[in-house]
mmCIF file of C-alpha atoms and ligand atoms in Angstrom:
data_model
loop_
_atom_site.group_PDB
_atom_site.id
_atom_site.type_symbol
_atom_site.label_atom_id
_atom_site.label_comp_id
_atom_site.label_asym_id
_atom_site.label_seq_id
_atom_site.Cartn_x
_atom_site.Cartn_y
_atom_site.Cartn_z
ATOM 1 C CA MET A 264 -17.010 -31.565 0.066
ATOM 2 C CA ARG A 265 -18.965 -34.048 -2.653
ATOM 3 C CA ARG A 266 -17.588 -37.351 -2.944
ATOM 4 C CA VAL A 267 -18.342 -41.220 -3.967
ATOM 5 C CA VAL A 268 -17.580 -43.921 -2.106
ATOM 6 C CA ILE A 269 -18.357 -47.508 -3.695
ATOM 7 C CA VAL A 270 -17.845 -50.995 -1.448
ATOM 8 C CA THR A 271 -17.970 -54.563 -3.214
ATOM 9 C CA LEU A 272 -18.685 -57.284 -1.291
ATOM 10 C CA ASP A 273 -16.871 -59.457 -3.966
ATOM 11 C CA GLY A 274 -19.982 -62.419 -4.780
ATOM 12 C CA LEU A 275 -22.332 -61.750 -2.275
ATOM 13 C CA ARG A 276 -25.315 -62.783 -3.847
ATOM 14 C CA ARG A 277 -28.971 -60.822 -2.098
ATOM 15 C CA ASP A 278 -30.467 -63.819 -0.656
ATOM 16 C CA PHE A 279 -27.581 -64.341 1.227
ATOM 17 C CA ILE A 280 -28.839 -60.677 2.814
ATOM 18 C CA SER A 281 -30.285 -60.990 6.628
ATOM 19 C CA GLU A 282 -30.147 -59.802 10.078
ATOM 20 C CA ALA A 283 -28.632 -63.237 11.288
ATOM 21 C CA ASN A 284 -26.229 -63.379 8.250
ATOM 22 C CA THR A 285 -25.308 -59.421 7.976
ATOM 23 C CA PRO A 286 -26.042 -56.982 10.493
ATOM 24 C CA ASN A 287 -24.386 -54.345 9.454
ATOM 25 C CA LEU A 288 -26.024 -54.518 5.943
ATOM 26 C CA ILE A 289 -29.518 -54.878 7.594
ATOM 27 C CA ALA A 290 -28.245 -51.549 9.872
ATOM 28 C CA PHE A 291 -27.117 -50.037 6.873
ATOM 29 C CA SER A 292 -30.657 -51.133 4.811
ATOM 30 C CA ARG A 293 -32.290 -48.547 6.563
ATOM 31 C CA GLN A 294 -30.485 -45.474 6.055
ATOM 32 C CA ALA A 295 -29.877 -46.588 2.535
ATOM 33 C CA GLN A 296 -32.204 -47.500 -0.644
ATOM 34 C CA ARG A 297 -32.181 -50.944 -1.254
ATOM 35 C CA PHE A 298 -32.595 -52.130 -4.888
ATOM 36 C CA GLU A 299 -33.970 -55.730 -4.817
ATOM 37 C CA ASP A 300 -33.681 -55.791 -8.988
ATOM 38 C CA TYR A 301 -30.164 -55.353 -9.423
ATOM 39 C CA ARG A 302 -28.546 -57.161 -12.550
ATOM 40 C CA THR A 303 -24.927 -58.080 -13.339
ATOM 41 C CA VAL A 304 -23.745 -58.192 -16.702
ATOM 42 C CA PHE A 305 -22.521 -60.868 -18.688
ATOM 43 C CA PRO A 306 -20.213 -63.237 -18.263
ATOM 44 C CA SER A 307 -21.018 -62.427 -14.432
ATOM 45 C CA CYS A 308 -17.381 -62.617 -13.633
ATOM 46 C CA THR A 309 -15.464 -59.610 -11.393
ATOM 47 C CA ARG A 310 -13.197 -58.924 -14.335
ATOM 48 C CA VAL A 311 -16.021 -58.005 -16.533
ATOM 49 C CA VAL A 312 -17.787 -55.985 -13.830
ATOM 50 C CA SER A 313 -14.631 -54.589 -12.644
ATOM 51 C CA ALA A 314 -14.445 -52.677 -16.237
ATOM 52 C CA SER A 315 -18.301 -51.972 -16.260
ATOM 53 C CA LEU A 316 -18.891 -50.940 -13.037
ATOM 54 C CA ALA A 317 -15.690 -48.474 -13.892
ATOM 55 C CA THR A 318 -17.159 -47.399 -17.246
ATOM 56 C CA GLY A 319 -21.073 -47.616 -16.728
ATOM 57 C CA CYS A 320 -20.603 -49.066 -20.269
ATOM 58 C CA TYR A 321 -20.954 -53.389 -21.570
ATOM 59 C CA PRO A 322 -18.721 -55.420 -22.889
ATOM 60 C CA ALA A 323 -19.879 -55.035 -26.453
ATOM 61 C CA ARG A 324 -18.201 -50.974 -25.773
ATOM 62 C CA HIS A 325 -15.629 -51.056 -23.101
ATOM 63 C CA GLY A 326 -14.244 -54.230 -24.743
ATOM 64 C CA LEU A 327 -12.768 -56.377 -22.245
ATOM 65 C CA GLN A 328 -15.308 -59.421 -23.102
ATOM 66 C CA GLY A 329 -14.236 -61.961 -20.512
ATOM 67 C CA ASN A 330 -12.556 -62.749 -17.305
ATOM 68 C CA SER A 331 -10.557 -64.837 -19.928
ATOM 69 C CA VAL A 332 -10.943 -63.817 -23.510
ATOM 70 C CA ALA A 333 -9.032 -64.967 -26.431
ATOM 71 C CA LEU A 334 -6.995 -61.873 -28.472
ATOM 72 C CA MET A 335 -6.462 -62.463 -32.235
ATOM 73 C CA GLU A 336 -2.410 -61.630 -32.316
ATOM 74 C CA ASP A 337 -0.617 -61.975 -35.377
ATOM 75 C CA GLY A 338 -3.529 -63.079 -37.723
ATOM 76 C CA GLN A 339 -4.013 -66.500 -35.093
ATOM 77 C CA LEU A 340 -6.871 -66.555 -32.047
ATOM 78 C CA VAL A 341 -4.466 -66.308 -28.642
ATOM 79 C CA LEU A 342 -6.001 -67.203 -25.596
ATOM 80 C CA ARG A 343 -5.764 -64.869 -22.810
ATOM 81 C CA ASP A 344 -6.080 -65.034 -18.162
ATOM 82 C CA ALA A 345 -7.912 -60.887 -17.896
ATOM 83 C CA GLY A 346 -6.381 -61.343 -14.331
ATOM 84 C CA ASP A 347 -3.163 -61.621 -14.996
ATOM 85 C CA PRO A 348 -1.374 -58.631 -14.012
ATOM 86 C CA GLU A 349 -0.300 -57.867 -17.817
ATOM 87 C CA PHE A 350 -3.204 -58.316 -19.544
ATOM 88 C CA LEU A 351 -4.670 -54.683 -20.137
ATOM 89 C CA GLN A 352 -1.484 -53.493 -20.642
ATOM 90 C CA HIS A 353 -1.401 -56.342 -23.543
ATOM 91 C CA LYS A 354 -4.417 -55.815 -25.494
ATOM 92 C CA ARG A 355 -3.749 -52.123 -25.537
ATOM 93 C CA ARG A 356 -0.295 -52.619 -27.761
ATOM 94 C CA ILE A 357 -2.696 -55.856 -29.634
ATOM 95 C CA THR A 358 -6.017 -54.309 -29.911
ATOM 96 C CA GLY A 359 -5.075 -49.765 -29.260
ATOM 97 C CA SER A 360 -6.968 -49.765 -26.023
ATOM 98 C CA SER A 361 -6.956 -51.327 -22.800
ATOM 99 C CA LEU A 362 -10.698 -50.397 -22.509
ATOM 100 C CA ALA A 363 -12.273 -48.498 -24.879
ATOM 101 C CA MET A 364 -14.322 -46.459 -23.061
ATOM 102 C CA PRO A 365 -12.793 -43.525 -20.323
ATOM 103 C CA THR A 366 -13.102 -44.940 -17.050
ATOM 104 C CA LEU A 367 -14.335 -43.144 -13.375
ATOM 105 C CA ALA A 368 -10.599 -42.405 -12.756
ATOM 106 C CA GLU A 369 -10.062 -40.796 -15.703
ATOM 107 C CA ARG A 370 -13.660 -38.923 -15.800
ATOM 108 C CA VAL A 371 -12.048 -37.050 -11.806
ATOM 109 C CA LYS A 372 -8.999 -37.166 -12.695
ATOM 110 C CA SER A 373 -9.398 -33.129 -12.368
ATOM 111 C CA ILE A 374 -11.763 -32.929 -9.258
ATOM 112 C CA GLY A 375 -10.085 -34.817 -6.749
ATOM 113 C CA GLY A 376 -8.882 -38.001 -8.591
ATOM 114 C CA ALA A 377 -9.624 -41.529 -7.313
ATOM 115 C CA ILE A 378 -8.556 -44.501 -5.617
ATOM 116 C CA ILE A 379 -9.225 -47.794 -6.107
ATOM 117 C CA PHE A 380 -8.077 -51.155 -2.768
ATOM 118 C CA SER A 381 -8.473 -54.542 -4.316
ATOM 119 C CA ASN A 382 -8.188 -57.707 -2.827
ATOM 120 C CA VAL A 383 -9.394 -59.743 -6.099
ATOM 121 C CA SER A 384 -6.837 -60.730 -9.184
ATOM 122 C CA PRO A 385 -4.674 -58.454 -10.245
ATOM 123 C CA GLY A 386 -6.904 -57.805 -14.093
ATOM 124 C CA ALA A 387 -9.867 -56.899 -11.959
ATOM 125 C CA ALA A 388 -8.512 -54.202 -9.827
ATOM 126 C CA TYR A 389 -6.393 -52.550 -12.887
ATOM 127 C CA ALA A 390 -9.700 -52.574 -15.061
ATOM 128 C CA HIS A 391 -10.562 -49.794 -13.024
ATOM 129 C CA ASP A 392 -7.878 -47.546 -14.250
ATOM 130 C CA PRO A 393 -5.851 -49.398 -16.874
ATOM 131 C CA ASP A 394 -4.261 -46.337 -17.750
ATOM 132 C CA GLY A 395 -3.375 -44.972 -14.747
ATOM 133 C CA TYR A 396 -5.607 -41.926 -14.373
ATOM 134 C CA GLY A 397 -5.804 -42.202 -10.426
ATOM 135 C CA HIS A 398 -4.510 -44.639 -7.945
ATOM 136 C CA VAL A 399 -4.548 -48.335 -7.718
ATOM 137 C CA TYR A 400 -3.311 -50.410 -5.110
ATOM 138 C CA HIS A 401 -3.233 -54.517 -4.819
ATOM 139 C CA ARG A 402 -0.816 -57.254 -4.425
ATOM 140 C CA ALA A 403 0.603 -56.997 -6.981
ATOM 141 C CA GLY A 404 1.290 -53.646 -7.853
ATOM 142 C CA SER A 405 0.240 -50.010 -6.584
ATOM 143 C CA PHE A 406 0.271 -47.954 -9.055
ATOM 144 C CA GLY A 407 -0.314 -43.680 -9.459
ATOM 145 C CA PRO A 408 -1.317 -41.496 -11.643
ATOM 146 C CA GLY A 409 1.000 -42.499 -15.303
ATOM 147 C CA ARG A 410 1.236 -46.019 -13.581
ATOM 148 C CA VAL A 411 4.161 -45.051 -11.859
ATOM 149 C CA PRO A 412 4.703 -47.438 -9.180
ATOM 150 C CA VAL A 413 3.852 -45.862 -5.658
ATOM 151 C CA SER A 414 6.665 -46.250 -2.925
ATOM 152 C CA VAL A 415 7.649 -49.343 -0.694
ATOM 153 C CA GLU A 416 6.254 -47.926 1.849
ATOM 154 C CA ASP A 417 3.226 -47.094 0.325
ATOM 155 C CA ARG A 418 1.858 -50.943 -1.601
ATOM 156 C CA LEU A 419 -0.796 -52.581 -0.469
ATOM 157 C CA ASP A 420 0.625 -56.187 0.035
ATOM 158 C CA VAL A 421 -1.889 -58.130 1.778
ATOM 159 C CA THR A 422 -3.443 -61.773 1.188
ATOM 160 C CA LEU A 423 -6.222 -62.870 -0.378
ATOM 161 C CA ASP A 424 -8.516 -63.763 2.541
ATOM 162 C CA VAL A 425 -10.497 -62.164 5.885
ATOM 163 C CA ALA A 426 -6.955 -60.971 7.452
ATOM 164 C CA GLY A 427 -6.332 -58.872 4.341
ATOM 165 C CA ASP A 428 -9.161 -57.457 3.814
ATOM 166 C CA ARG A 429 -9.327 -56.652 7.098
ATOM 167 C CA ARG A 430 -5.908 -54.801 6.703
ATOM 168 C CA MET A 431 -7.271 -53.378 3.662
ATOM 169 C CA THR A 432 -9.951 -52.123 4.861
ATOM 170 C CA GLU A 433 -8.320 -50.963 7.485
ATOM 171 C CA ARG A 434 -6.241 -48.668 5.623
ATOM 172 C CA PHE A 435 -8.657 -47.519 3.709
ATOM 173 C CA ILE A 436 -10.597 -45.974 6.005
ATOM 174 C CA ASP A 437 -7.850 -44.519 7.558
ATOM 175 C CA GLU A 438 -5.844 -43.048 4.739
ATOM 176 C CA VAL A 439 -8.527 -43.135 1.734
ATOM 177 C CA LEU A 440 -11.586 -41.811 3.497
ATOM 178 C CA ALA A 441 -10.093 -39.568 6.350
ATOM 179 C CA GLN A 442 -6.435 -38.484 5.383
ATOM 180 C CA ARG A 443 -6.823 -38.005 1.122
ATOM 181 C CA ARG A 444 -10.057 -37.560 0.465
ATOM 182 C CA PRO A 445 -10.509 -38.117 -3.075
ATOM 183 C CA ALA A 446 -13.121 -37.550 -5.608
ATOM 184 C CA VAL A 447 -14.182 -41.650 -5.898
ATOM 185 C CA ALA A 448 -13.137 -44.212 -3.269
ATOM 186 C CA VAL A 449 -13.494 -47.746 -4.164
ATOM 187 C CA LEU A 450 -12.712 -50.596 -1.807
ATOM 188 C CA TRP A 451 -13.372 -53.764 -3.455
ATOM 189 C CA LEU A 452 -12.952 -56.983 -0.754
ATOM 190 C CA GLY A 453 -12.169 -60.593 -1.741
ATOM 191 C CA GLU A 454 -14.838 -62.028 0.259
ATOM 192 C CA PRO A 455 -17.007 -63.704 0.378
ATOM 193 C CA ASP A 456 -15.865 -64.758 -3.238
ATOM 194 C CA HIS A 457 -12.776 -66.250 -2.435
ATOM 195 C CA ILE A 458 -14.223 -68.667 0.271
ATOM 196 C CA GLN A 459 -16.960 -69.611 -2.282
ATOM 197 C CA HIS A 460 -14.991 -71.126 -4.583
ATOM 198 C CA GLU A 461 -13.382 -72.975 -2.096
ATOM 199 C CA ALA A 462 -16.528 -74.078 -0.253
ATOM 200 C CA PRO A 463 -19.484 -75.140 0.124
ATOM 201 C CA LEU A 464 -22.558 -72.052 0.139
ATOM 202 C CA GLY A 465 -24.361 -72.158 3.351
ATOM 203 C CA SER A 466 -21.401 -74.342 4.476
ATOM 204 C CA PRO A 467 -20.263 -73.146 8.458
ATOM 205 C CA GLU A 468 -16.589 -71.941 6.849
ATOM 206 C CA PHE A 469 -18.788 -69.999 4.036
ATOM 207 C CA PHE A 470 -20.642 -68.282 7.182
ATOM 208 C CA GLU A 471 -17.584 -67.363 9.466
ATOM 209 C CA VAL A 472 -16.133 -65.516 6.381
ATOM 210 C CA LEU A 473 -19.217 -63.741 5.415
ATOM 211 C CA ALA A 474 -20.085 -62.676 9.124
ATOM 212 C CA ALA A 475 -16.166 -61.085 8.884
ATOM 213 C CA ALA A 476 -17.088 -58.996 4.997
ATOM 214 C CA ASP A 477 -20.008 -57.676 7.040
ATOM 215 C CA THR A 478 -18.218 -56.480 9.695
ATOM 216 C CA HIS A 479 -15.888 -54.720 7.475
ATOM 217 C CA ALA A 480 -18.551 -53.062 5.428
ATOM 218 C CA GLY A 481 -19.741 -52.036 9.045
ATOM 219 C CA LEU A 482 -16.453 -50.691 9.755
ATOM 220 C CA VAL A 483 -16.835 -48.333 6.747
ATOM 221 C CA ILE A 484 -20.635 -47.542 6.798
ATOM 222 C CA ALA A 485 -19.198 -45.803 10.548
ATOM 223 C CA ALA A 486 -16.379 -43.699 9.066
ATOM 224 C CA VAL A 487 -18.756 -42.610 6.209
ATOM 225 C CA GLU A 488 -21.308 -41.242 9.032
ATOM 226 C CA LYS A 489 -18.606 -39.732 11.126
ATOM 227 C CA LEU A 490 -17.308 -37.838 7.983
ATOM 228 C CA ARG A 491 -20.412 -36.583 6.769
ATOM 229 C CA ALA A 492 -21.234 -35.478 10.464
ATOM 230 C CA GLU A 493 -18.045 -33.138 9.930
ATOM 231 C CA GLY A 494 -19.630 -31.705 6.692
ATOM 232 C CA ASP A 495 -18.865 -34.205 3.824
ATOM 233 C CA ASP A 496 -21.367 -34.714 1.121
ATOM 234 C CA ILE A 497 -20.660 -38.579 0.830
ATOM 235 C CA LEU A 498 -22.386 -40.837 -1.255
ATOM 236 C CA LEU A 499 -22.288 -44.216 -0.246
ATOM 237 C CA LEU A 500 -22.533 -47.300 -2.392
ATOM 238 C CA ILE A 501 -22.102 -50.980 -1.007
ATOM 239 C CA GLY A 502 -22.916 -53.706 -3.035
ATOM 240 C CA SER A 503 -21.674 -56.493 -4.660
ATOM 241 C CA ASP A 504 -20.639 -57.554 -8.454
ATOM 242 C CA HIS A 505 -22.607 -61.056 -8.913
ATOM 243 C CA GLY A 506 -23.630 -63.962 -6.752
ATOM 244 C CA HIS A 507 -23.031 -67.867 -6.960
ATOM 245 C CA GLU A 508 -24.257 -71.288 -8.039
ATOM 246 C CA THR A 509 -23.281 -74.589 -6.907
ATOM 247 C CA VAL A 510 -21.323 -76.373 -9.633
ATOM 248 C CA THR A 511 -22.168 -79.926 -10.301
ATOM 249 C CA GLY A 512 -21.167 -81.196 -12.961
ATOM 250 C CA ILE A 513 -18.058 -79.449 -15.584
ATOM 251 C CA ILE A 514 -17.957 -79.930 -19.259
ATOM 252 C CA ASP A 515 -14.813 -79.886 -21.203
ATOM 253 C CA ILE A 516 -16.563 -77.396 -24.446
ATOM 254 C CA ASP A 517 -13.439 -78.137 -26.071
ATOM 255 C CA ALA A 518 -13.099 -81.750 -25.914
ATOM 256 C CA GLU A 519 -17.240 -81.940 -27.689
ATOM 257 C CA LEU A 520 -16.322 -80.032 -30.152
ATOM 258 C CA VAL A 521 -12.815 -82.062 -31.140
ATOM 259 C CA ALA A 522 -15.551 -85.322 -31.057
ATOM 260 C CA ALA A 523 -18.456 -83.968 -32.953
ATOM 261 C CA GLY A 524 -15.616 -83.000 -35.797
ATOM 262 C CA LEU A 525 -16.260 -79.163 -35.098
ATOM 263 C CA LYS A 526 -12.283 -78.068 -34.412
ATOM 264 C CA ALA A 527 -9.513 -79.627 -35.530
ATOM 265 C CA GLY A 528 -8.152 -81.426 -32.216
ATOM 266 C CA GLU A 529 -7.284 -80.238 -28.704
ATOM 267 C CA GLY A 530 -5.188 -76.965 -28.543
ATOM 268 C CA SER A 531 -5.879 -76.030 -32.198
ATOM 269 C CA THR A 532 -7.096 -72.156 -32.807
ATOM 270 C CA ASP A 533 -9.691 -72.645 -35.101
ATOM 271 C CA VAL A 534 -12.582 -72.739 -32.737
ATOM 272 C CA MET A 535 -11.868 -72.513 -28.919
ATOM 273 C CA ALA A 536 -13.937 -72.564 -26.037
ATOM 274 C CA VAL A 537 -12.592 -69.990 -23.589
ATOM 275 C CA SER A 538 -14.691 -70.799 -20.448
ATOM 276 C CA ASN A 539 -15.814 -68.106 -17.859
ATOM 277 C CA GLY A 540 -17.109 -70.390 -15.477
ATOM 278 C CA THR A 541 -20.739 -71.175 -15.612
ATOM 279 C CA SER A 542 -20.609 -69.527 -19.058
ATOM 280 C CA ALA A 543 -18.031 -69.664 -22.384
ATOM 281 C CA LEU A 544 -17.166 -67.276 -24.843
ATOM 282 C CA ILE A 545 -17.009 -69.768 -28.308
ATOM 283 C CA TYR A 546 -14.229 -67.915 -30.489
ATOM 284 C CA VAL A 547 -13.590 -68.648 -34.200
ATOM 285 C CA HIS A 548 -10.941 -67.896 -36.578
ATOM 286 C CA PRO A 549 -12.375 -66.123 -39.761
ATOM 287 C CA ASP A 550 -10.967 -68.337 -41.688
ATOM 288 C CA HIS A 551 -13.009 -70.869 -40.347
ATOM 289 C CA ALA A 552 -16.345 -69.091 -40.463
ATOM 290 C CA GLY A 553 -18.472 -71.231 -42.526
ATOM 291 C CA ILE A 554 -18.603 -73.522 -39.569
ATOM 292 C CA ILE A 555 -20.649 -71.796 -37.881
ATOM 293 C CA PRO A 556 -24.018 -72.806 -38.959
ATOM 294 C CA ARG A 557 -22.676 -75.665 -37.817
ATOM 295 C CA LEU A 558 -21.631 -75.039 -33.728
ATOM 296 C CA ARG A 559 -25.179 -73.167 -34.011
ATOM 297 C CA ASP A 560 -26.871 -76.067 -34.475
ATOM 298 C CA PHE A 561 -24.841 -78.668 -32.341
ATOM 299 C CA PHE A 562 -25.243 -76.218 -29.263
ATOM 300 C CA ALA A 563 -28.324 -76.273 -29.984
ATOM 301 C CA GLY A 564 -28.801 -80.022 -29.483
ATOM 302 C CA GLN A 565 -26.981 -79.793 -26.231
ATOM 303 C CA ASP A 566 -28.161 -80.799 -22.650
ATOM 304 C CA TRP A 567 -25.316 -78.857 -20.877
ATOM 305 C CA VAL A 568 -25.802 -75.269 -22.976
ATOM 306 C CA GLY A 569 -28.935 -73.478 -20.282
ATOM 307 C CA LYS A 570 -28.875 -70.760 -22.931
ATOM 308 C CA PHE A 571 -26.877 -69.727 -26.084
ATOM 309 C CA PHE A 572 -26.377 -66.389 -28.256
ATOM 310 C CA GLY A 573 -24.678 -66.141 -32.149
ATOM 311 C CA LEU A 574 -23.479 -63.770 -33.932
ATOM 312 C CA ASP A 575 -26.511 -61.223 -34.484
ATOM 313 C CA GLN A 576 -27.790 -61.762 -30.440
ATOM 314 C CA LEU A 577 -23.866 -61.239 -28.548
ATOM 315 C CA GLU A 578 -26.053 -57.486 -28.588
ATOM 316 C CA THR A 579 -29.024 -58.128 -26.185
ATOM 317 C CA ILE A 580 -26.771 -59.865 -23.649
ATOM 318 C CA GLY A 581 -24.328 -56.730 -23.562
ATOM 319 C CA GLN A 582 -21.369 -58.211 -26.511
ATOM 320 C CA ARG A 583 -20.945 -58.110 -30.214
ATOM 321 C CA PRO A 584 -19.012 -60.286 -32.364
ATOM 322 C CA ASP A 585 -15.401 -58.395 -32.108
ATOM 323 C CA GLY A 586 -11.896 -60.597 -32.619
ATOM 324 C CA GLY A 587 -13.708 -63.412 -33.398
ATOM 325 C CA LEU A 588 -15.983 -63.748 -30.595
ATOM 326 C CA ALA A 589 -19.119 -65.676 -32.559
ATOM 327 C CA PHE A 590 -20.847 -67.895 -29.938
ATOM 328 C CA ALA A 591 -21.686 -66.598 -25.553
ATOM 329 C CA ILE A 592 -23.073 -69.721 -23.756
ATOM 330 C CA SER A 593 -23.960 -69.764 -19.818
ATOM 331 C CA MET A 594 -24.206 -73.323 -19.061
ATOM 332 C CA ALA A 595 -27.397 -75.101 -18.318
ATOM 333 C CA ALA A 596 -28.327 -74.142 -14.342
ATOM 334 C CA SER A 597 -31.071 -74.795 -12.260
ATOM 335 C CA ASP A 598 -32.918 -74.254 -8.514
ATOM 336 C CA ALA A 599 -32.059 -77.089 -7.566
ATOM 337 C CA PRO A 600 -30.149 -76.951 -3.844
ATOM 338 C CA ASN A 601 -26.765 -77.727 -2.936
ATOM 339 C CA ALA A 602 -25.881 -80.089 0.144
ATOM 340 C CA TYR A 603 -26.884 -77.156 2.944
ATOM 341 C CA GLY A 604 -30.572 -76.516 0.919
ATOM 342 C CA VAL A 605 -29.198 -73.588 -0.682
ATOM 343 C CA PRO A 606 -30.915 -73.411 -3.891
ATOM 344 C CA GLY A 607 -29.184 -72.365 -7.191
ATOM 345 C CA SER A 608 -26.698 -74.847 -9.278
ATOM 346 C CA SER A 609 -25.482 -74.549 -12.590
ATOM 347 C CA LEU A 610 -22.688 -76.880 -14.682
ATOM 348 C CA ALA A 611 -19.160 -75.191 -15.386
ATOM 349 C CA ALA A 612 -17.195 -74.675 -18.137
ATOM 350 C CA LYS A 613 -13.791 -76.227 -17.938
ATOM 351 C CA PRO A 614 -11.025 -73.621 -18.390
ATOM 352 C CA SER A 615 -8.273 -74.651 -20.892
ATOM 353 C CA MET A 616 -5.967 -73.448 -18.423
ATOM 354 C CA GLY A 617 -6.252 -73.652 -14.742
ATOM 355 C CA LYS A 618 -7.981 -75.845 -12.534
ATOM 356 C CA PRO A 619 -11.477 -76.890 -13.081
ATOM 357 C CA ASP A 620 -13.846 -75.926 -10.314
ATOM 358 C CA ARG A 621 -14.593 -77.769 -6.920
ATOM 359 C CA LEU A 622 -17.703 -79.852 -7.653
ATOM 360 C CA GLY A 623 -20.354 -78.527 -4.634
ATOM 361 C CA CYS A 624 -18.843 -75.376 -4.128
ATOM 362 C CA GLY A 625 -19.573 -71.686 -5.819
ATOM 363 C CA GLN A 626 -19.070 -70.363 -9.569
ATOM 364 C CA HIS A 627 -19.961 -68.312 -11.476
ATOM 365 C CA GLY A 628 -20.601 -66.608 -14.806
ATOM 366 C CA GLY A 629 -23.714 -67.007 -16.303
ATOM 367 C CA LEU A 630 -27.345 -66.117 -16.437
ATOM 368 C CA ALA A 631 -28.868 -68.263 -13.660
ATOM 369 C CA LYS A 632 -31.185 -66.708 -11.269
ATOM 370 C CA TYR A 633 -28.388 -66.736 -8.275
ATOM 371 C CA GLU A 634 -25.426 -65.576 -10.090
ATOM 372 C CA GLN A 635 -26.836 -62.990 -11.858
ATOM 373 C CA SER A 636 -28.932 -61.489 -8.354
ATOM 374 C CA PRO A 637 -25.692 -59.371 -6.202
ATOM 375 C CA PHE A 638 -27.293 -56.988 -4.236
ATOM 376 C CA LEU A 639 -27.063 -52.708 -3.823
ATOM 377 C CA MET A 640 -27.750 -50.142 -1.422
ATOM 378 C CA VAL A 641 -27.121 -46.498 -1.910
ATOM 379 C CA SER A 642 -27.015 -43.735 0.826
ATOM 380 C CA GLY A 643 -27.098 -39.728 0.348
ATOM 381 C CA ALA A 644 -28.440 -37.207 -1.817
ATOM 382 C CA GLY A 645 -30.944 -38.781 -4.465
ATOM 383 C CA PHE A 646 -31.827 -41.675 -2.282
ATOM 384 C CA ARG A 647 -34.468 -42.467 -0.314
ATOM 385 C CA PRO A 648 -33.519 -44.016 3.336
ATOM 386 C CA GLY A 649 -35.106 -47.111 4.596
ATOM 387 C CA GLU A 650 -37.264 -47.761 1.165
ATOM 388 C CA THR A 651 -36.512 -51.358 -1.056
ATOM 389 C CA SER A 652 -36.931 -50.301 -4.866
ATOM 390 C CA ASP A 653 -38.226 -53.028 -7.322
ATOM 391 C CA ASP A 654 -36.749 -50.867 -9.790
ATOM 392 C CA TYR A 655 -34.528 -52.538 -12.535
ATOM 393 C CA ALA A 656 -30.955 -51.348 -11.701
ATOM 394 C CA ARG A 657 -27.378 -52.170 -12.742
ATOM 395 C CA ILE A 658 -23.350 -52.697 -12.587
ATOM 396 C CA VAL A 659 -23.980 -50.080 -15.747
ATOM 397 C CA ASP A 660 -25.793 -47.827 -13.451
ATOM 398 C CA ILE A 661 -23.132 -47.261 -11.002
ATOM 399 C CA ALA A 662 -21.051 -45.375 -12.758
ATOM 400 C CA PRO A 663 -23.250 -42.457 -14.454
ATOM 401 C CA THR A 664 -24.990 -42.408 -10.912
ATOM 402 C CA ALA A 665 -20.951 -41.652 -9.483
ATOM 403 C CA LEU A 666 -20.890 -39.048 -11.664
ATOM 404 C CA ARG A 667 -24.211 -37.402 -10.868
ATOM 405 C CA HIS A 668 -22.877 -37.266 -7.952
ATOM 406 C CA LEU A 669 -19.713 -35.124 -8.567
ATOM 407 C CA GLY A 670 -21.502 -32.739 -10.568
ATOM 408 C CA LEU A 671 -20.407 -34.239 -14.006
ATOM 409 C CA ASP A 672 -21.913 -34.894 -17.178
ATOM 410 C CA ALA A 673 -23.271 -38.738 -17.301
ATOM 411 C CA SER A 674 -24.793 -38.537 -20.406
ATOM 412 C CA GLY A 675 -23.861 -41.192 -23.358
ATOM 413 C CA LEU A 676 -23.397 -44.040 -21.278
ATOM 414 C CA ASP A 677 -24.948 -47.395 -21.455
ATOM 415 C CA GLY A 678 -26.186 -46.961 -17.561
ATOM 416 C CA ASP A 679 -28.026 -44.410 -16.344
ATOM 417 C CA ALA A 680 -27.957 -42.271 -12.769
ATOM 418 C CA LEU A 681 -29.850 -44.571 -10.130
ATOM 419 C CA GLN A 682 -31.381 -40.840 -7.896
ATOM 420 C CA SER A 683 -34.497 -41.225 -7.944
ATOM 421 C CA VAL A 684 -35.085 -38.071 -5.154
ATOM 422 C CA PRO A 685 -34.100 -34.216 -7.512
ATOM 423 C CA VAL A 686 -30.494 -33.683 -6.696
ATOM 424 C CA GLU A 687 -29.524 -29.659 -5.618
ATOM 425 C CA GLU A 688 -27.580 -29.074 -8.036
HETATM 426 ZN ZN1 ZN B 186 -16.614 -61.359 -8.210
#
């Protein structure tokens, strides 16, 4: 039986993978093909990556522009947190679709289905299957086909920490891999992302959690080996969704815009800067589109802006100017090390809701080197065991790779199947 198993260690930077830090991943790399030029999407945020991984498309096509976004509702721009459990259901009512491209869960619904176990934000979990074709398990609610809640005993009630990841992993192995055996099984661990937002990269607390995440990956690797020995043809993809940079400063972009006379006032909806960690999406209400050239000049002159992309450049980063999106900003970043000698520092954009990031801890969302350096290792048919590949690979390649393993059509997506060895059809 052909199956695909996808494991994500949320937020793990490629350069933290080593014999000392992640012995299980290093052992796996001897039987897997390792992609050393693996890139994520913009913004490099979990909800956007989840939607891009599930659809094989960039935000320009699936339509989830950020971890937080502005939606045009009744003629007004409204700030929305895409992590909210109801966000994609709300977005469907407002825009006509939750995600505008089919997910893996939809594509495999009649050939074994998909089961997703996720321990990150509700919005990121549900982005794998917002329209209810398979099963999604999350502490905010677990759903089967038709988005019907599962029974009380079947819920996934786990905490967002190492202990919760452990319980989720054990259940995933015993129940999903060994018994229910879906065509696509996804295990999305909350660590080491969660600790990196709370403690400095390279700190003792960080390494302790990283070791646990590596152990959890090791449990899945061993379980898949056992199933393969029993005859299952499993493609196992283990990777991360983005890396982290160390936050060295917080910029309140809305306040900067007000001070520059480019936004009416705090909380006004003519121009809105929506923080996505170390990046920001700038929305302009169509009635105020005349201000766009002045905004462009303003961003070009700010030292807190690393890179910015206007209306005609959004496409180059996988976005498009829908719903008032006018600019995307990746905050200024450098290779400067943090207190523990870990390279990669960035400014972060202050969120309008919620608390700002902790200085000296990790964040992501932009285009800087380390947040754009997730890892990927793949074992199974079509991949060369033990080989390190310098080929360019992307988050959007995961869905086409999974579809190819399952013998399904993967044409017309933004990504390409990564199998380099001819696979028996
Ligand atoms: Zn993440």
